Amino acid sequence: MSQGRMASGNGSSVTEFVLLGLTQQLELQLPLFFLFLGIYVVSMLGNLGLLVLIYLNPHLHTPMYYFLFNLSFIDLCYSSVITPRMLMGFVNQNIISYAECMAQLFFFSFFVINECYILTSMAYDRYVAICKPLLYKVTMSHQVCLMMTVSVYAMGFLGAMAHTGCMLRLMFCDSNVINHYMCDIPPLLQLSCTSTSINEVVVFIVVGVNVIGPSLIIFISYMLILSNILCIHSTKGRSKAFKTCSSHIIAVSLFFGASAFMYLKPSPTESLDQDKVSTVFYTIVGPMMNPFIYSLRNRDVHIALKKTLKKRISM
């Protein structure tokens, strides 16, 4: 096992970590490599495709698709922060330097918190569209959408700084083997040879604020949306309103369910094998599924895709 000495920094003796990966069963390494490589390629193509489609079609330049554009960008980025390292672990011993590990932790935290708040912004957008349609253009103006987006990235930056800053104060002086496929908070806390009580409090506060807060806003938004939908007398109108929200509800359930299970349980440093499976859902599977969740039943996206393909064929 590779360990060295650090001459400066936090005083830790560990200069690099070994990521054990998703599983140590040799017979599963190759099949899992190709499975997750396929998921990563589909995720990249799906999110890039959605980004290009929204950018090229002016009729998709609305608040709903503005937030969806940002969601695809975030999914593209944080999937790329995690998956390539995971794939390396299936074919070789995955060694990551201390600095790279802290950088991965920062960007992972940054993009995950961004996703929490962009999903919240999308829920609020649907609430205004369904419950206050006459005020929609005023309430969801370009300036408001821009301010909401800046707030999304600001919250991500603050949360990532809190997590990474607290991790940098810890010392790692014994084992350098991380029982995970990435530098996540629970397995790193388990390796520390100094007290992690402050880190655990910070995790509970930051994750609580960034998961429970947005979850409550989304829940309240959809309760108000549901009560409004039930007041619609037209069956066609109800069906259209439900279709507008169903994709978002699926994406929210997948993301918030997995992240809440991962970080808000009483013992965050135990059952790391179970944690790895849970993390897969919102770090790898979620970014792949989101483009399909938002496009398969979306008439606007279908029309935009047909127009874009016709333009490219006729050129």
Short mmCIF file of C-alpha atoms in Angstrom, two decimals, residues 24 45 79 87 130 136 148 166 168-169 176 179 205 207 233 235 269 289 297 303 309 311:
data_model
loop_
_atom_site.label_atom_id
_atom_site.label_comp_id
_atom_site.label_asym_id
_atom_site.label_seq_id
_atom_site.Cartn_x
_atom_site.Cartn_y
_atom_site.Cartn_z
CA GLN A 24 -13.55 -6.48 -4.76
CA LEU A 45 -24.70 11.93 -24.95
CA SER A 79 -20.98 12.59 -13.48
CA LEU A 87 -14.03 3.01 -14.15
CA ILE A 130 -49.91 25.89 -12.79
CA TYR A 136 -46.02 33.57 -14.74
CA MET A 148 -32.22 31.99 -8.74
CA CYS A 166 -13.51 20.68 7.55
CA LEU A 168 -8.63 19.55 5.33
CA ARG A 169 -8.28 20.05 9.09
CA ASN A 176 -4.85 5.17 3.22
CA ASN A 179 -13.59 1.73 0.93
CA ILE A 205 -26.10 20.80 9.25
CA VAL A 207 -26.75 18.22 4.30
CA HIS A 233 -62.87 20.48 -14.14
CA THR A 235 -60.06 15.91 -17.69
CA THR A 269 -19.53 5.92 9.06
CA MET A 289 -31.87 9.01 -16.49
CA ARG A 297 -42.92 12.36 -22.61
CA ILE A 303 -40.82 19.01 -31.79
CA LEU A 309 -32.82 17.02 -37.41
CA LYS A 311 -32.37 21.48 -40.51
#
